Structures are given as C-alpha cells and as structure tokens.
Amino acid sequence: MSANLLAIFYLISGVLFILALRGLSSPETSRQGNLFGIIGMAIAIGVTFLSVGNFSTGFLYVLGFLLIGGSIGAFIAYKIPMTAMPELVAGFHSLVGLAAVFVAISAFLNPEVFNLGSPGNIKIASLIEMSLGAAIGAITFTGSIIAFLKLRGIMSGSPITFLGQHFLNLALGIILLGLIFYLCKTQISTWFWIIIIISFLVGVLLIIPIGGADMPVVISMLNSYSGWAAAGIGFTLENTALIITGALVGSSGAILSYIMCKGMNRSFFNVILGGFGGTDQSLSAKGKEQKPVKNGNADDAAFLMKNASSVIIVPGYGMAVAQAQHALREMVDSLKKNGVKVTYAIHPVAGRMPGHMNVLLAEANVPYDEVFELEEINNDFANCDVAYVIGANDVTNPVAKTDPQSPIYGMPILDVEKSKSVLFVKRSLSPGYAGIDNDLFYRDNTLMLFADAKKMTEDIIKNL
C-alpha cells in the first residue's frame, strides 16, 4: 500500500474517532458515536496490517494473538455487569499503558527495525518520544492497577497518605525528566530501565492517596494518561493513526478531568500530583453512629410519594449494585399515572465513573428530558415534596458543606436535605465509598428504608 493511500485511510479513521467523541457527548447519540469509533478502529487496524506487505510466519503469529486478545476482551466486556464497569475500564487502561511500555522497550532494543538508528546511536527525537511513552505508559499501568484494586474492594478505598507526599511525587517527576536528559546524552541502557522502574513507582504513589469519592476523576485521568502514552509511541513508530487516536484520548480525558475537578471543587494540580481529599475521616464520623434515625417501610414511602406533587429521584451506586433501574422506571410510571411530576437528579460523580448513572437509566429507557445534571436541578430540591435517594451516599452528604475536616469538603452535592421529605434507600447505616458517615441519615425530614434497592422499589410499586 502506498504512503499516500495509507495517510488517507488514517485520516479517515481519525475523522471517525472525532465523530465518535462527538457522539459520546450525549446519551441520544452515544450508540452512533460508538459505531463510528468501531469503524474507525477497524479501518486503522486493517490498513496497518496491509501496510506491512510481508505476510510471513511472524505476521500470522501477530494476527493469531490479535484474534485471541480481541476474543478475550469481547467476552469480558459482554459478561461484565454494569456495576463492575468502572474497574473494567481501569483494568483495560492498565493494558494500554503496559502495551506502550513494551513497544518502547522493543524500539529501544531494536531501533534498526523501526528505522530509528542503531543501539547506542538512536535518534535523539525518537529517544525522547520512546522515553516519554514508556514513562507515561508505566505510570498508567500501575496507577490503573491500584484504581482497579480500590474499585474492586480488594484494596481499601480510603486515602493512603504520608507527610511530604506531594513533594515526593514532584521530586520523582523532576528526576524522571533528568534521567531522560541523561539517557539522550549518553544512550546508556541503564538509564532507560531506571526510568521505567521509577515510573511504575510513581503510578502507585499517584493513586494510593486518592479517596473513593474522587475515584471517577481517577478513571478520567488515567484515560488521559493512556492516550498520551499511545501518542508518544505513535511518534516513535511514525504511525499517524496512533498519534491521532492517542492525542484525542489524551486531550479529551484531560479536559474531562478538569471539568470534573471544577465540578467537585478539586485542584487540578493536586490531581496531577496525586493525593486530594485525603484528610482525617475519623473526625467526620465521630459521634454519628449513636444518633437516632427514622425507619420506614414501602407502605410509608408509597403513601408519601402518592400524595406528593413533585418527586426527584437521586440514583447512585446502590441502584447499580441492585440492578434496580428497571423497577425504578416502573415505579416512576406509576407515579406519573397519579399525576406526580417526577425528575431525575444526576451528580457528576454518582457511581464510580463518569456517566455511570446515565447509562443505567438509558438502559431502562428513561426519557432523556427527565434526567438533569446537578447544576440544572439543585435549586428544585427546595420546592420538592419527596426526594427518593436510591443508593447515592457521598454525593448527598451535607458535611461536604459544613465540615472542613471531611475528605469531601468543598465538593458540590445534591441539596437533597432541602426537600420536604427524603426517602433514603440503603441496606444499612454503613458509610459510603468515601468512608465517612452521611449526616443526611439523621435529619428530621429523612426516612430510612433499609433494604435492597430493587426489592424496596418493587414493594413500593405494589403499594402504589
């Protein structure tokens, strides 16, 4: 295949990737966006294989492993429940980072194959590109592994902090830049391996101090890192499609991280260095467990909602765990028949990844015009008769506005406590993913409904 034709196909795949991102910006066009992305990637992979032009035994091995890996990925994605989607994304991000490291190692050890020079005499620009690609890839790999362990519950979601953590991360970053400089100057392989080892360590140090409430930002940030790692390796391989794809993923992930940090009142600089929201949680939880709560049942909830003029549904991770979105939609339909106005309030970080709740509600065919983001609906809670909180914990916790010692202090929350009545569906009084007690449990206008979210919702439907 000629270079000009190859460039044209790569340009087409790049345009399709841009259209995919545009489509994914809205639930209405997300399916079309996914389709554009699939077609773009199929073109990029197919053209890359055709550009090799030498169908040797080694080529067949690569094709075989591609089919095996693709089949495994498709099977995992098909079988994974929506509740586990965040850790799946983190796990796949780790593989992107590791792939970048392996490609960089291959290019460093065999530069002749990639037309980069010879061992000890590699082009300086290529050396910088592969060093940055390997470093960012290594950070993405170990950082994503830690995120996976936290999301999966294998590792505690509480922040792991120590004195001088920011300065250590900053110092390691400066050391990495210095090592890349010495590698370019001396081309001694030892520096290259040290860069990778330190980068693996930095990935761990960046993620361990981040608390569970901020994990959606971590997912977005690691997505950005994986994109930049791919772009760096794209420059090394002189692969236009990899450069375009990596740059799109890297920039869109960075922009999303910035938007989410702004929405959560977090410092973007702190996200880059790691360790935000890591204050002492014990102060926030102290003395809360002994407070009395009002305990209700499905009959009480049905009575309150049936006699309300407006109800706001606040979905959270508890809804995802119980797979209660379909029952919730059925309950809302029943309320509408009784003349009750029902809307949905979505917090930017509800669930454990951006858009988690939107996807679940779309799965249950909830009309898009009934779903509102925090800034669009927050003022409505003061005029709302009933707020039905179904598993959303940290994003409704009033201490974010009142307790400076709380790890979620300063994070904008849904003003659920301003509703006339709050129905809070939860299995127990245990703290949320941020590891802190929710002051909303003990408010006079809150009625706790202790049960599985799906079963409670179905029982309410019966009573309605």
XYZ file of C-alpha atoms in Angstrom:
464
model
C 0.000 0.000 0.000
C 1.411 3.434 -0.969
C 2.252 6.028 1.676
C -0.335 8.472 0.297
C -3.132 5.915 0.379
C -2.101 4.877 3.893
C -2.246 8.513 5.039
C -5.727 8.945 3.513
C -7.115 5.890 5.349
C -5.510 7.029 8.611
C -7.090 10.458 8.099
C -10.495 8.829 7.578
C -10.099 6.798 10.783
C -9.060 9.988 12.615
C -12.200 11.793 11.445
C -14.318 8.833 12.580
C -12.658 8.973 16.025
C -13.535 12.666 16.290
C -17.135 11.907 15.300
C -17.146 9.129 17.910
C -16.162 11.556 20.677
C -18.805 13.993 19.496
C -21.428 11.246 19.548
C -20.439 10.101 23.025
C -21.014 13.605 24.402
C -24.779 12.973 24.512
C -26.842 9.905 25.516
C -29.049 10.348 22.450
C -26.116 9.951 20.041
C -23.895 7.643 22.097
C -24.728 4.485 20.124
C -23.904 6.232 16.857
C -20.681 7.527 18.426
C -19.684 4.011 19.449
C -20.349 2.782 15.917
C -18.125 5.497 14.426
C -15.349 4.532 16.846
C -15.618 0.841 15.962
C -15.480 1.549 12.222
C -12.547 3.942 12.658
C -10.555 1.419 14.676
C -11.332 -1.399 12.235
C -10.018 0.750 9.370
C -6.881 1.715 11.319
C -6.038 -1.887 12.261
C -6.809 -3.276 8.809
C -4.766 -0.634 6.988
C -1.830 -1.101 9.369
C -1.744 -4.818 8.632
C -1.987 -4.257 4.883
C 0.828 -1.700 5.029
C 3.263 -4.341 6.313
C 3.215 -6.110 2.968
C 5.059 -9.192 4.202
C 2.727 -11.984 5.282
C 5.390 -14.098 6.948
C 5.008 -16.658 9.724
C 5.643 -13.917 12.287
C 2.807 -11.892 10.804
C 0.456 -14.842 11.235
C 1.517 -15.139 14.880
C 0.617 -11.480 15.419
C -2.737 -11.966 13.737
C -3.391 -15.047 15.883
C -2.621 -13.222 19.124
C -4.759 -10.285 17.967
C -7.729 -12.603 17.496
C -7.127 -14.294 20.845
C -6.814 -10.980 22.710
C -9.792 -9.483 20.909
C -11.940 -12.515 21.698
C -10.992 -12.399 25.384
C -11.728 -8.664 25.564
C -15.088 -9.052 23.806
C -16.089 -11.927 26.115
C -15.148 -9.990 29.264
C -16.957 -6.835 28.096
C -20.069 -8.849 27.179
C -20.207 -10.686 30.502
C -19.259 -7.866 32.849
C -22.181 -6.353 34.836
C -22.679 -2.591 34.763
C -21.698 -2.420 38.434
C -18.209 -3.633 37.519
C -17.766 -1.336 34.506
C -15.513 1.168 36.349
C -12.948 -1.483 37.327
C -13.160 -2.960 33.823
C -12.235 0.432 32.386
C -9.366 0.748 34.880
C -8.159 -2.747 34.001
C -8.202 -2.038 30.265
C -6.376 1.261 30.825
C -3.592 -0.675 32.554
C -3.173 -2.856 29.458
C -2.880 0.202 27.211
C -0.117 1.535 29.454
C 1.700 -1.795 29.543
C 1.486 -2.085 25.750
C 3.141 1.332 25.433
C 5.962 0.193 27.736
C 6.538 -2.994 25.725
C 6.593 -1.145 22.402
C 9.064 1.402 23.821
C 11.314 -1.398 25.089
C 11.160 -3.102 21.700
C 12.055 0.133 19.906
C 14.936 0.816 22.310
C 16.434 -2.671 21.995
C 15.877 -2.972 18.209
C 15.979 0.572 16.795
C 17.034 -0.654 13.330
C 13.675 -2.407 12.847
C 11.868 0.913 13.355
C 14.404 2.981 11.342
C 15.411 4.866 14.486
C 19.160 4.312 14.208
C 21.269 1.680 15.937
C 21.826 0.680 19.583
C 23.824 3.463 21.243
C 23.129 5.775 18.315
C 19.347 6.267 18.348
C 17.874 9.498 17.026
C 17.500 11.994 19.874
C 13.914 12.879 18.972
C 12.959 9.182 18.872
C 14.713 8.587 22.193
C 12.708 11.369 23.835
C 9.468 10.050 22.358
C 10.006 6.449 23.456
C 11.185 7.546 26.923
C 8.096 9.685 27.479
C 5.856 6.951 26.053
C 7.420 4.328 28.337
C 7.243 6.593 31.407
C 3.609 7.617 30.900
C 2.691 4.039 29.997
C 4.308 2.679 33.169
C 2.531 5.299 35.302
C -0.751 4.406 33.620
C -0.195 0.685 34.207
C 0.500 0.711 37.950
C -1.921 3.598 38.566
C -4.702 1.700 36.830
C -3.899 -1.453 38.797
C -4.264 0.464 42.077
C -7.526 2.021 40.831
C -8.778 -1.451 39.884
C -7.936 -2.838 43.336
C -9.700 0.082 45.067
C -12.783 -0.136 42.872
C -12.953 -3.900 43.253
C -12.741 -3.640 47.037
C -9.547 -5.720 47.192
C -7.742 -2.632 48.466
C -9.217 -0.077 50.849
C -10.820 2.903 49.145
C -9.583 5.178 51.936
C -6.749 7.592 51.086
C -3.231 6.383 51.945
C -1.240 9.500 52.743
C 2.040 10.448 54.390
C 3.965 13.635 55.120
C 5.550 15.270 52.097
C 3.662 13.176 49.578
C 3.166 15.954 47.044
C 6.825 16.951 47.214
C 7.938 13.340 46.731
C 5.754 12.976 43.628
C 7.057 16.279 42.285
C 10.661 15.279 43.019
C 10.230 11.942 41.247
C 8.773 13.759 38.248
C 11.809 16.063 38.080
C 14.138 13.058 38.452
C 12.399 11.354 35.523
C 12.977 14.405 33.332
C 16.619 14.471 34.403
C 17.044 10.774 33.594
C 15.506 11.268 30.146
C 18.036 14.072 29.554
C 20.970 11.849 30.602
C 19.613 8.979 28.504
C 19.577 11.216 25.424
C 23.066 12.448 26.232
C 24.720 9.087 26.979
C 22.318 6.492 25.476
C 23.250 4.135 28.317
C 20.542 1.482 28.636
C 20.692 1.551 32.437
C 19.015 4.972 32.478
C 16.184 3.656 30.305
C 15.401 0.790 32.691
C 15.592 3.107 35.710
C 13.109 5.461 34.018
C 10.623 2.595 33.657
C 11.110 1.377 37.249
C 10.637 4.855 38.747
C 7.581 5.402 36.530
C 5.998 2.210 37.862
C 6.551 3.576 41.397
C 5.107 6.991 40.503
C 1.936 5.313 39.217
C 1.380 3.720 42.619
C 2.171 6.914 44.562
C -0.203 8.994 42.428
C -3.270 6.836 43.071
C -2.949 5.457 46.632
C -3.697 8.820 48.301
C -6.906 9.367 46.327
C -10.091 8.551 48.233
C -13.051 6.600 46.953
C -15.288 9.661 46.477
C -12.812 11.026 43.924
C -12.318 7.761 42.022
C -14.354 8.881 38.960
C -11.769 11.623 38.410
C -9.022 8.993 38.621
C -10.676 6.944 35.867
C -10.809 10.019 33.644
C -7.224 10.988 34.472
C -5.854 7.507 33.722
C -7.784 7.551 30.466
C -5.888 10.714 29.567
C -2.542 9.193 30.568
C -3.147 6.121 28.401
C -3.863 8.399 25.434
C -0.657 10.384 25.836
C 1.333 7.164 26.204
C -0.126 5.901 22.922
C 0.586 9.226 21.204
C 4.211 9.156 22.376
C 4.707 5.676 20.989
C 2.906 6.763 17.796
C 5.605 9.353 17.190
C 8.277 6.708 17.763
C 6.667 4.336 15.257
C 5.755 7.209 12.911
C 2.189 5.878 12.930
C -0.310 8.646 12.125
C -3.362 6.747 13.391
C -1.745 6.075 16.764
C -0.743 9.715 17.116
C -4.248 10.963 16.260
C -6.003 8.424 18.468
C -3.651 8.968 21.401
C -3.924 12.739 21.162
C -7.736 12.584 21.037
C -7.950 10.256 24.035
C -5.307 12.189 25.965
C -6.796 15.635 25.378
C -10.435 14.596 25.882
C -9.514 12.750 29.088
C -7.611 15.778 30.383
C -10.497 18.113 29.571
C -12.991 15.789 31.269
C -10.718 15.551 34.338
C -10.532 19.347 34.506
C -14.326 19.707 34.176
C -14.890 17.115 36.906
C -12.317 18.726 39.211
C -14.037 22.066 38.724
C -17.411 20.474 39.414
C -16.073 18.841 42.589
C -14.116 21.912 43.736
C -10.845 19.989 43.493
C -7.455 21.294 42.442
C -6.424 20.005 39.007
C -2.787 20.418 40.079
C -3.447 18.092 43.029
C -4.929 15.501 40.688
C -1.799 15.531 38.554
C 0.452 15.114 41.603
C -1.906 12.672 43.356
C -3.465 12.886 46.791
C -6.563 15.003 47.175
C -9.483 14.582 49.530
C -7.213 12.792 51.969
C -7.999 14.340 55.323
C -8.792 12.620 58.597
C -12.116 10.859 58.206
C -12.472 9.848 61.820
C -13.398 13.406 62.786
C -16.300 13.410 60.364
C -17.709 10.139 61.605
C -17.192 10.777 65.315
C -20.343 10.674 67.352
C -22.666 9.964 64.443
C -23.374 6.285 64.985
C -25.366 6.822 68.170
C -27.860 9.260 66.652
C -31.433 8.019 66.183
C -32.851 7.528 62.714
C -36.403 7.281 61.433
C -37.045 3.841 59.995
C -39.787 3.407 57.374
C -41.155 0.781 55.002
C -42.524 0.513 51.480
C -46.041 1.438 52.583
C -44.803 4.680 54.168
C -42.808 5.537 51.056
C -45.707 4.812 48.714
C -48.046 6.997 50.809
C -45.641 9.964 50.770
C -44.932 9.757 47.045
C -48.545 9.148 46.019
C -49.614 12.299 47.834
C -46.730 14.410 46.529
C -46.942 16.851 43.650
C -43.251 16.510 42.745
C -40.666 13.767 43.311
C -36.965 13.901 42.491
C -35.129 10.590 42.049
C -31.442 10.576 43.061
C -29.771 7.389 41.752
C -26.385 6.169 42.987
C -24.112 3.167 43.122
C -26.613 1.269 45.284
C -29.044 1.299 42.370
C -26.330 -0.137 40.125
C -25.477 -2.911 42.585
C -29.119 -3.956 42.944
C -29.827 -3.514 39.205
C -32.887 -1.529 40.253
C -33.126 0.818 37.258
C -35.936 -1.113 35.553
C -38.006 -1.319 38.740
C -37.336 2.377 39.288
C -38.676 3.200 35.830
C -41.814 1.149 36.562
C -42.306 2.992 39.860
C -41.963 6.353 38.127
C -44.536 5.338 35.514
C -46.972 4.507 38.336
C -46.384 7.895 39.947
C -46.941 9.703 36.653
C -50.324 7.987 36.282
C -51.235 9.536 39.635
C -50.305 12.996 38.337
C -46.970 13.251 40.164
C -44.182 15.180 38.440
C -41.001 13.076 38.505
C -37.464 14.049 37.515
C -34.005 12.509 37.980
C -31.013 14.291 39.540
C -27.542 13.131 38.479
C -24.380 14.131 40.302
C -21.247 14.368 38.087
C -19.542 11.608 40.079
C -22.540 9.457 41.015
C -21.484 5.828 40.719
C -17.831 5.067 40.136
C -17.145 6.528 36.721
C -18.388 9.479 34.672
C -21.828 8.843 33.169
C -22.412 5.644 35.173
C -25.961 6.579 36.199
C -26.870 7.991 32.782
C -26.017 4.668 31.137
C -28.111 2.696 33.632
C -31.130 4.972 33.218
C -30.791 4.845 29.438
C -30.756 1.045 29.712
C -34.163 1.283 31.425
C -35.434 3.620 28.653
C -35.785 6.606 30.950
C -36.584 9.680 28.758
C -33.530 11.907 28.416
C -35.538 15.059 29.044
C -36.360 13.868 32.570
C -32.693 13.491 33.567
C -30.924 16.615 34.871
C -27.376 17.346 35.992
C -26.580 18.847 39.397
C -26.392 22.492 38.319
C -29.693 22.199 36.422
C -31.804 20.699 39.212
C -30.184 21.586 42.527
C -32.424 24.609 43.126
C -35.527 22.425 42.654
C -34.994 20.430 45.848
C -36.238 23.329 48.000
C -39.638 23.092 46.263
C -39.693 19.299 46.086
C -42.146 17.235 48.152
C -40.175 13.978 48.144
C -36.589 13.123 47.237
C -36.123 9.409 46.615
C -32.420 8.620 47.148
C -31.653 5.153 45.837
C -28.133 4.262 46.905
C -26.474 7.672 46.418
C -24.433 8.303 49.549
C -21.429 10.627 49.346
C -22.977 12.894 46.682
C -25.861 13.768 49.060
C -23.837 14.200 52.249
C -24.354 17.680 53.797
C -20.973 17.546 55.606
C -19.409 18.488 52.270
C -20.713 21.981 53.039
C -20.277 22.086 56.811
C -17.254 20.021 57.935
C -13.803 21.337 56.877
C -12.220 18.108 58.183
C -14.242 15.924 55.833
C -12.461 14.394 52.819
C -15.365 15.528 50.632
C -15.443 19.098 51.994
C -15.938 21.614 49.217
C -17.405 19.092 46.790
C -20.731 20.333 45.372
C -23.504 17.964 46.438
C -27.150 17.483 45.552
C -29.147 19.572 48.058
C -31.415 16.665 48.961
C -31.741 17.778 52.586
C -33.785 20.809 51.452
C -36.668 18.587 50.272
C -39.772 18.370 52.433
C -39.266 14.620 52.806
C -36.297 12.409 51.984
C -36.690 8.674 51.379
C -33.236 7.118 51.619
C -32.938 3.532 50.353
C -29.901 1.790 51.814
C -29.031 -1.621 53.212
C -27.556 -0.195 56.430
C -26.085 2.933 58.023
C -22.608 1.992 56.815
C -20.570 4.834 55.318
C -20.275 5.406 51.578
C -17.283 4.836 49.335
C -15.502 7.876 50.777
C -15.554 6.089 54.156
C -17.484 8.756 56.062
C -20.860 8.880 57.755
C -23.734 10.652 55.997
C -25.337 13.355 58.108
C -28.465 13.134 55.968
C -29.393 9.826 57.653
C -30.146 11.633 60.902
C -32.116 14.607 59.634
C -35.703 15.046 60.873
C -37.115 15.004 57.337
C -35.317 11.770 56.368
C -36.991 8.362 56.407
C -34.540 5.474 56.077
C -35.694 2.476 54.014
C -33.347 -0.353 54.950
C -33.497 -2.916 52.139
C -32.110 -3.984 48.818
C -32.808 -1.132 46.388
C -34.578 -3.289 43.821
C -36.758 -5.129 46.357
C -37.743 -1.912 48.119
C -38.669 -0.247 44.836
C -40.730 -3.275 43.776
C -42.522 -3.258 47.150
C -43.314 0.440 46.713
C -44.782 -0.340 43.284
C -47.108 -2.905 44.863
C -48.251 -0.403 47.472
C -48.834 2.255 44.852
